[in-house]
């Protein structure tokens, strides 16, 4: 950056060309074109920063797969351009950087497919007042330590594992609410529970049957 003794900039911050003679004393760019380019560059840099921040909170086993979608306020999966996505249509999914940078919908989620060998144990209404309820704590204690996150509502928990289940499972018994999925469903990705691993553990054989 070049300035005069009076503090006026003599070079455009974007293109390094000379500033107009009649430019304002606090002007940073030589014209509207450079101002817009600089604005786009700032937006791109912010998007990249957010993407890096998000990636640091999600296991590489997930971010490395092109299984990502956006979602609407009604939890409908969306493509990065805002059109409807489908858990049965891989062409409607995107890679992680693309889905983080997209602005469609409310956030992003991961599509579970049978060939990937990823299982999610979903504990619904498992957190109250910032504390895990006893029934949920008992389930977490019986399973290997793994990547765990708070659901969108703030009261649910998602535990991510490597493994597979023959079909989705669901149980409602008193306050216990457990769902297990590994195929043809997308999971909204929330905030990682502090202290949990940034990787997926192996789901033990028979663990689902014990839980349900």
PDB file of C-alpha atoms in Angstrom:
ATOM      1  CA  UNK A   1       0.000   0.000   0.000  1.00  0.00           C
ATOM      2  CA  UNK A   2       1.285   3.471  -0.900  1.00  0.00           C
ATOM      3  CA  UNK A   3       0.061   6.639   0.803  1.00  0.00           C
ATOM      4  CA  UNK A   4       0.993  10.278   0.785  1.00  0.00           C
ATOM      5  CA  UNK A   5       2.108  12.157   3.878  1.00  0.00           C
ATOM      6  CA  UNK A   6      -1.464  13.313   4.341  1.00  0.00           C
ATOM      7  CA  UNK A   7      -2.557   9.683   4.577  1.00  0.00           C
ATOM      8  CA  UNK A   8      -4.275   9.555   1.201  1.00  0.00           C
ATOM      9  CA  UNK A   9      -3.885   6.252  -0.604  1.00  0.00           C
ATOM     10  CA  UNK A  10      -2.155   6.598  -4.003  1.00  0.00           C
ATOM     11  CA  UNK A  11      -2.627   2.972  -5.133  1.00  0.00           C
ATOM     12  CA  UNK A  12      -5.780   0.891  -5.364  1.00  0.00           C
ATOM     13  CA  UNK A  13      -5.831  -1.806  -2.712  1.00  0.00           C
ATOM     14  CA  UNK A  14      -7.241  -4.313  -5.218  1.00  0.00           C
ATOM     15  CA  UNK A  15      -5.403  -3.718  -8.530  1.00  0.00           C
ATOM     16  CA  UNK A  16      -2.478  -1.565  -7.327  1.00  0.00           C
ATOM     17  CA  UNK A  17      -3.315   0.978 -10.026  1.00  0.00           C
ATOM     18  CA  UNK A  18      -3.252   4.746  -9.364  1.00  0.00           C
ATOM     19  CA  UNK A  19      -6.097   6.251  -7.389  1.00  0.00           C
ATOM     20  CA  UNK A  20      -8.249   8.925  -9.101  1.00  0.00           C
ATOM     21  CA  UNK A  21      -7.225  12.485  -8.281  1.00  0.00           C
ATOM     22  CA  UNK A  22     -10.701  13.258  -6.955  1.00  0.00           C
ATOM     23  CA  UNK A  23     -10.988  10.104  -4.801  1.00  0.00           C
ATOM     24  CA  UNK A  24     -12.083  10.558  -1.191  1.00  0.00           C
ATOM     25  CA  UNK A  25      -9.332  10.710   1.391  1.00  0.00           C
ATOM     26  CA  UNK A  26     -10.416   7.360   2.866  1.00  0.00           C
ATOM     27  CA  UNK A  27     -10.989   5.617  -0.490  1.00  0.00           C
ATOM     28  CA  UNK A  28      -9.376   2.182  -0.816  1.00  0.00           C
ATOM     29  CA  UNK A  29     -10.264   1.287  -4.396  1.00  0.00           C
ATOM     30  CA  UNK A  30      -9.916   3.053  -7.723  1.00  0.00           C
ATOM     31  CA  UNK A  31     -13.492   2.372  -8.757  1.00  0.00           C
ATOM     32  CA  UNK A  32     -16.646   0.275  -8.453  1.00  0.00           C
ATOM     33  CA  UNK A  33     -15.160  -2.720 -10.290  1.00  0.00           C
ATOM     34  CA  UNK A  34     -12.272  -3.111  -7.886  1.00  0.00           C
ATOM     35  CA  UNK A  35     -14.572  -2.494  -4.923  1.00  0.00           C
ATOM     36  CA  UNK A  36     -16.826  -5.371  -6.059  1.00  0.00           C
ATOM     37  CA  UNK A  37     -13.862  -7.659  -6.689  1.00  0.00           C
ATOM     38  CA  UNK A  38     -12.517  -6.937  -3.228  1.00  0.00           C
ATOM     39  CA  UNK A  39     -15.930  -7.628  -1.714  1.00  0.00           C
ATOM     40  CA  UNK A  40     -16.166 -10.966  -3.529  1.00  0.00           C
ATOM     41  CA  UNK A  41     -12.664 -11.866  -2.347  1.00  0.00           C
ATOM     42  CA  UNK A  42     -13.603 -11.112   1.273  1.00  0.00           C
ATOM     43  CA  UNK A  43     -16.736 -13.235   0.985  1.00  0.00           C
ATOM     44  CA  UNK A  44     -14.755 -16.114  -0.524  1.00  0.00           C
ATOM     45  CA  UNK A  45     -12.134 -15.867   2.238  1.00  0.00           C
ATOM     46  CA  UNK A  46     -14.849 -15.915   4.908  1.00  0.00           C
ATOM     47  CA  UNK A  47     -16.506 -18.936   3.305  1.00  0.00           C
ATOM     48  CA  UNK A  48     -13.175 -20.734   3.253  1.00  0.00           C
ATOM     49  CA  UNK A  49     -12.578 -19.874   6.904  1.00  0.00           C
ATOM     50  CA  UNK A  50     -16.018 -21.210   7.871  1.00  0.00           C
ATOM     51  CA  UNK A  51     -15.448 -24.369   5.824  1.00  0.00           C
ATOM     52  CA  UNK A  52     -12.111 -24.983   7.560  1.00  0.00           C
ATOM     53  CA  UNK A  53     -13.718 -24.376  10.946  1.00  0.00           C
ATOM     54  CA  UNK A  54     -16.564 -26.786  10.197  1.00  0.00           C
ATOM     55  CA  UNK A  55     -14.198 -29.432   8.849  1.00  0.00           C
ATOM     56  CA  UNK A  56     -12.189 -29.263  12.068  1.00  0.00           C
ATOM     57  CA  UNK A  57     -15.308 -30.272  14.018  1.00  0.00           C
ATOM     58  CA  UNK A  58     -16.404 -33.171  11.779  1.00  0.00           C
ATOM     59  CA  UNK A  59     -14.495 -36.461  11.332  1.00  0.00           C
ATOM     60  CA  UNK A  60     -12.489 -36.827   8.125  1.00  0.00           C
ATOM     61  CA  UNK A  61     -14.296 -40.152   7.601  1.00  0.00           C
ATOM     62  CA  UNK A  62     -17.376 -38.063   6.840  1.00  0.00           C
ATOM     63  CA  UNK A  63     -15.953 -34.917   5.263  1.00  0.00           C
ATOM     64  CA  UNK A  64     -13.950 -37.025   2.820  1.00  0.00           C
ATOM     65  CA  UNK A  65     -17.087 -38.475   1.214  1.00  0.00           C
ATOM     66  CA  UNK A  66     -19.342 -36.733  -1.308  1.00  0.00           C
ATOM     67  CA  UNK A  67     -22.499 -37.556   0.643  1.00  0.00           C
ATOM     68  CA  UNK A  68     -23.560 -34.076   1.690  1.00  0.00           C
ATOM     69  CA  UNK A  69     -26.800 -32.133   1.244  1.00  0.00           C
ATOM     70  CA  UNK A  70     -28.305 -28.933   2.555  1.00  0.00           C
ATOM     71  CA  UNK A  71     -31.692 -28.996   4.312  1.00  0.00           C
ATOM     72  CA  UNK A  72     -34.729 -26.722   4.520  1.00  0.00           C
ATOM     73  CA  UNK A  73     -36.508 -25.374   7.596  1.00  0.00           C
ATOM     74  CA  UNK A  74     -38.829 -28.379   7.269  1.00  0.00           C
ATOM     75  CA  UNK A  75     -35.849 -30.757   7.244  1.00  0.00           C
ATOM     76  CA  UNK A  76     -36.252 -31.523   3.541  1.00  0.00           C
ATOM     77  CA  UNK A  77     -32.902 -32.374   1.875  1.00  0.00           C
ATOM     78  CA  UNK A  78     -31.711 -29.858  -0.695  1.00  0.00           C
ATOM     79  CA  UNK A  79     -29.015 -29.675  -3.329  1.00  0.00           C
ATOM     80  CA  UNK A  80     -26.405 -26.953  -2.940  1.00  0.00           C
ATOM     81  CA  UNK A  81     -28.375 -24.848  -5.444  1.00  0.00           C
ATOM     82  CA  UNK A  82     -31.576 -25.105  -3.375  1.00  0.00           C
ATOM     83  CA  UNK A  83     -33.391 -27.691  -5.494  1.00  0.00           C
ATOM     84  CA  UNK A  84     -34.748 -30.817  -3.820  1.00  0.00           C
ATOM     85  CA  UNK A  85     -32.259 -33.603  -3.138  1.00  0.00           C
ATOM     86  CA  UNK A  86     -32.942 -37.298  -2.604  1.00  0.00           C
ATOM     87  CA  UNK A  87     -31.238 -39.897  -0.420  1.00  0.00           C
ATOM     88  CA  UNK A  88     -31.607 -42.274  -3.395  1.00  0.00           C
ATOM     89  CA  UNK A  89     -29.957 -39.966  -5.947  1.00  0.00           C
ATOM     90  CA  UNK A  90     -26.179 -39.533  -5.557  1.00  0.00           C
ATOM     91  CA  UNK A  91     -26.174 -36.875  -8.282  1.00  0.00           C
ATOM     92  CA  UNK A  92     -28.065 -34.587  -5.877  1.00  0.00           C
ATOM     93  CA  UNK A  93     -25.341 -34.802  -3.224  1.00  0.00           C
ATOM     94  CA  UNK A  94     -22.159 -32.721  -2.950  1.00  0.00           C
ATOM     95  CA  UNK A  95     -18.747 -32.789  -1.334  1.00  0.00           C
ATOM     96  CA  UNK A  96     -18.200 -31.169   2.034  1.00  0.00           C
ATOM     97  CA  UNK A  97     -16.546 -27.904   0.913  1.00  0.00           C
ATOM     98  CA  UNK A  98     -19.371 -27.259  -1.567  1.00  0.00           C
ATOM     99  CA  UNK A  99     -22.131 -27.863   0.947  1.00  0.00           C
ATOM    100  CA  UNK A 100     -20.510 -25.645   3.589  1.00  0.00           C
ATOM    101  CA  UNK A 101     -20.116 -22.761   1.136  1.00  0.00           C
ATOM    102  CA  UNK A 102     -23.692 -23.082  -0.164  1.00  0.00           C
ATOM    103  CA  UNK A 103     -26.316 -20.717   1.248  1.00  0.00           C
ATOM    104  CA  UNK A 104     -29.456 -22.736   0.446  1.00  0.00           C
ATOM    105  CA  UNK A 105     -31.539 -23.888   3.407  1.00  0.00           C
ATOM    106  CA  UNK A 106     -30.655 -23.915   7.076  1.00  0.00           C
ATOM    107  CA  UNK A 107     -27.557 -26.101   7.269  1.00  0.00           C
ATOM    108  CA  UNK A 108     -26.131 -29.386   6.049  1.00  0.00           C
ATOM    109  CA  UNK A 109     -26.460 -33.109   6.568  1.00  0.00           C
ATOM    110  CA  UNK A 110     -24.826 -36.414   5.623  1.00  0.00           C
ATOM    111  CA  UNK A 111     -26.550 -39.082   3.531  1.00  0.00           C
ATOM    112  CA  UNK A 112     -26.230 -42.610   4.893  1.00  0.00           C
ATOM    113  CA  UNK A 113     -25.773 -45.315   2.266  1.00  0.00           C
ATOM    114  CA  UNK A 114     -25.402 -49.062   2.787  1.00  0.00           C
ATOM    115  CA  UNK A 115     -22.087 -49.293   0.942  1.00  0.00           C
ATOM    116  CA  UNK A 116     -20.339 -46.797   3.227  1.00  0.00           C
ATOM    117  CA  UNK A 117     -20.664 -48.828   6.406  1.00  0.00           C
ATOM    118  CA  UNK A 118     -21.614 -45.913   8.637  1.00  0.00           C
ATOM    119  CA  UNK A 119     -24.231 -46.219  11.371  1.00  0.00           C
ATOM    120  CA  UNK A 120     -25.901 -43.480  13.397  1.00  0.00           C
ATOM    121  CA  UNK A 121     -27.531 -44.147  16.755  1.00  0.00           C
ATOM    122  CA  UNK A 122     -30.015 -41.328  17.318  1.00  0.00           C
ATOM    123  CA  UNK A 123     -31.097 -40.679  20.908  1.00  0.00           C
ATOM    124  CA  UNK A 124     -34.129 -38.421  20.820  1.00  0.00           C
ATOM    125  CA  UNK A 125     -34.902 -36.058  23.732  1.00  0.00           C
ATOM    126  CA  UNK A 126     -31.775 -37.310  25.488  1.00  0.00           C
ATOM    127  CA  UNK A 127     -30.575 -33.984  26.907  1.00  0.00           C
ATOM    128  CA  UNK A 128     -32.402 -31.773  29.367  1.00  0.00           C
ATOM    129  CA  UNK A 129     -31.054 -28.643  30.998  1.00  0.00           C
ATOM    130  CA  UNK A 130     -27.674 -29.280  29.408  1.00  0.00           C
ATOM    131  CA  UNK A 131     -27.390 -32.725  31.021  1.00  0.00           C
ATOM    132  CA  UNK A 132     -27.709 -36.161  29.470  1.00  0.00           C
ATOM    133  CA  UNK A 133     -30.709 -38.035  30.861  1.00  0.00           C
ATOM    134  CA  UNK A 134     -29.947 -41.286  32.774  1.00  0.00           C
ATOM    135  CA  UNK A 135     -31.403 -43.619  30.117  1.00  0.00           C
ATOM    136  CA  UNK A 136     -29.300 -41.957  27.414  1.00  0.00           C
ATOM    137  CA  UNK A 137     -26.173 -41.956  29.593  1.00  0.00           C
ATOM    138  CA  UNK A 138     -26.628 -45.704  30.156  1.00  0.00           C
ATOM    139  CA  UNK A 139     -26.682 -46.312  26.392  1.00  0.00           C
ATOM    140  CA  UNK A 140     -23.643 -44.097  25.755  1.00  0.00           C
ATOM    141  CA  UNK A 141     -21.744 -45.896  28.524  1.00  0.00           C
ATOM    142  CA  UNK A 142     -22.446 -49.294  26.912  1.00  0.00           C
ATOM    143  CA  UNK A 143     -21.038 -48.205  23.548  1.00  0.00           C
ATOM    144  CA  UNK A 144     -17.433 -47.448  22.517  1.00  0.00           C
ATOM    145  CA  UNK A 145     -16.375 -43.793  22.678  1.00  0.00           C
ATOM    146  CA  UNK A 146     -17.069 -42.274  19.270  1.00  0.00           C
ATOM    147  CA  UNK A 147     -17.891 -39.029  17.493  1.00  0.00           C
ATOM    148  CA  UNK A 148     -21.070 -37.663  19.084  1.00  0.00           C
ATOM    149  CA  UNK A 149     -22.986 -34.489  18.345  1.00  0.00           C
ATOM    150  CA  UNK A 150     -26.001 -32.574  19.543  1.00  0.00           C
ATOM    151  CA  UNK A 151     -28.934 -32.658  17.145  1.00  0.00           C
ATOM    152  CA  UNK A 152     -30.513 -29.567  15.622  1.00  0.00           C
ATOM    153  CA  UNK A 153     -33.081 -29.310  18.450  1.00  0.00           C
ATOM    154  CA  UNK A 154     -30.362 -29.337  21.094  1.00  0.00           C
ATOM    155  CA  UNK A 155     -32.064 -32.147  22.992  1.00  0.00           C
ATOM    156  CA  UNK A 156     -31.065 -35.096  20.798  1.00  0.00           C
ATOM    157  CA  UNK A 157     -27.751 -36.901  20.378  1.00  0.00           C
ATOM    158  CA  UNK A 158     -26.222 -38.593  17.322  1.00  0.00           C
ATOM    159  CA  UNK A 159     -23.560 -41.243  17.876  1.00  0.00           C
ATOM    160  CA  UNK A 160     -21.636 -42.112  14.686  1.00  0.00           C
ATOM    161  CA  UNK A 161     -20.027 -45.524  14.144  1.00  0.00           C
ATOM    162  CA  UNK A 162     -18.460 -47.691  11.496  1.00  0.00           C
ATOM    163  CA  UNK A 163     -20.671 -50.712  10.875  1.00  0.00           C
ATOM    164  CA  UNK A 164     -23.997 -51.674   9.338  1.00  0.00           C
ATOM    165  CA  UNK A 165     -27.504 -52.685  10.358  1.00  0.00           C
ATOM    166  CA  UNK A 166     -29.839 -54.768   8.159  1.00  0.00           C
ATOM    167  CA  UNK A 167     -32.576 -52.142   8.368  1.00  0.00           C
ATOM    168  CA  UNK A 168     -33.412 -48.992  10.259  1.00  0.00           C
ATOM    169  CA  UNK A 169     -34.546 -49.613  13.811  1.00  0.00           C
ATOM    170  CA  UNK A 170     -36.754 -47.508  16.058  1.00  0.00           C
ATOM    171  CA  UNK A 171     -38.018 -47.934  19.601  1.00  0.00           C
ATOM    172  CA  UNK A 172     -40.169 -45.845  21.891  1.00  0.00           C
ATOM    173  CA  UNK A 173     -40.494 -47.144  25.451  1.00  0.00           C
ATOM    174  CA  UNK A 174     -41.416 -44.684  28.163  1.00  0.00           C
ATOM    175  CA  UNK A 175     -38.859 -41.876  27.954  1.00  0.00           C
ATOM    176  CA  UNK A 176     -36.483 -44.015  25.902  1.00  0.00           C
ATOM    177  CA  UNK A 177     -36.396 -42.972  22.235  1.00  0.00           C
ATOM    178  CA  UNK A 178     -33.748 -44.669  20.092  1.00  0.00           C
ATOM    179  CA  UNK A 179     -33.356 -44.835  16.313  1.00  0.00           C
ATOM    180  CA  UNK A 180     -30.584 -46.598  14.393  1.00  0.00           C
ATOM    181  CA  UNK A 181     -29.865 -45.970  10.700  1.00  0.00           C
ATOM    182  CA  UNK A 182     -27.230 -46.884   8.118  1.00  0.00           C
ATOM    183  CA  UNK A 183     -28.966 -46.494   4.754  1.00  0.00           C
ATOM    184  CA  UNK A 184     -31.328 -44.267   2.740  1.00  0.00           C
ATOM    185  CA  UNK A 185     -31.515 -41.476   5.269  1.00  0.00           C
ATOM    186  CA  UNK A 186     -29.711 -38.209   5.822  1.00  0.00           C
ATOM    187  CA  UNK A 187     -28.630 -36.969   9.221  1.00  0.00           C
ATOM    188  CA  UNK A 188     -28.452 -33.271  10.029  1.00  0.00           C
ATOM    189  CA  UNK A 189     -24.999 -32.576  11.411  1.00  0.00           C
ATOM    190  CA  UNK A 190     -24.986 -30.552  14.610  1.00  0.00           C
ATOM    191  CA  UNK A 191     -22.343 -29.494  17.127  1.00  0.00           C
ATOM    192  CA  UNK A 192     -19.764 -31.987  18.327  1.00  0.00           C
ATOM    193  CA  UNK A 193     -20.121 -32.904  21.995  1.00  0.00           C
ATOM    194  CA  UNK A 194     -17.025 -31.592  23.730  1.00  0.00           C
ATOM    195  CA  UNK A 195     -14.542 -34.291  24.700  1.00  0.00           C
ATOM    196  CA  UNK A 196     -15.789 -36.926  22.261  1.00  0.00           C
ATOM    197  CA  UNK A 197     -13.389 -38.373  19.649  1.00  0.00           C
ATOM    198  CA  UNK A 198     -13.064 -36.790  16.224  1.00  0.00           C
ATOM    199  CA  UNK A 199     -13.338 -40.229  14.658  1.00  0.00           C
ATOM    200  CA  UNK A 200     -15.819 -43.094  14.347  1.00  0.00           C
ATOM    201  CA  UNK A 201     -15.529 -46.199  16.519  1.00  0.00           C
ATOM    202  CA  UNK A 202     -16.487 -49.686  15.353  1.00  0.00           C
ATOM    203  CA  UNK A 203     -20.020 -50.650  16.402  1.00  0.00           C
ATOM    204  CA  UNK A 204     -19.718 -54.000  18.226  1.00  0.00           C
ATOM    205  CA  UNK A 205     -21.578 -56.992  16.832  1.00  0.00           C
ATOM    206  CA  UNK A 206     -24.965 -57.321  18.486  1.00  0.00           C
ATOM    207  CA  UNK A 207     -24.797 -53.878  20.082  1.00  0.00           C
ATOM    208  CA  UNK A 208     -28.004 -52.698  18.420  1.00  0.00           C
ATOM    209  CA  UNK A 209     -29.961 -55.711  19.624  1.00  0.00           C
ATOM    210  CA  UNK A 210     -28.780 -55.032  23.172  1.00  0.00           C
ATOM    211  CA  UNK A 211     -29.798 -51.384  22.943  1.00  0.00           C
ATOM    212  CA  UNK A 212     -33.229 -52.102  21.524  1.00  0.00           C
TER     213      UNK A 212
END
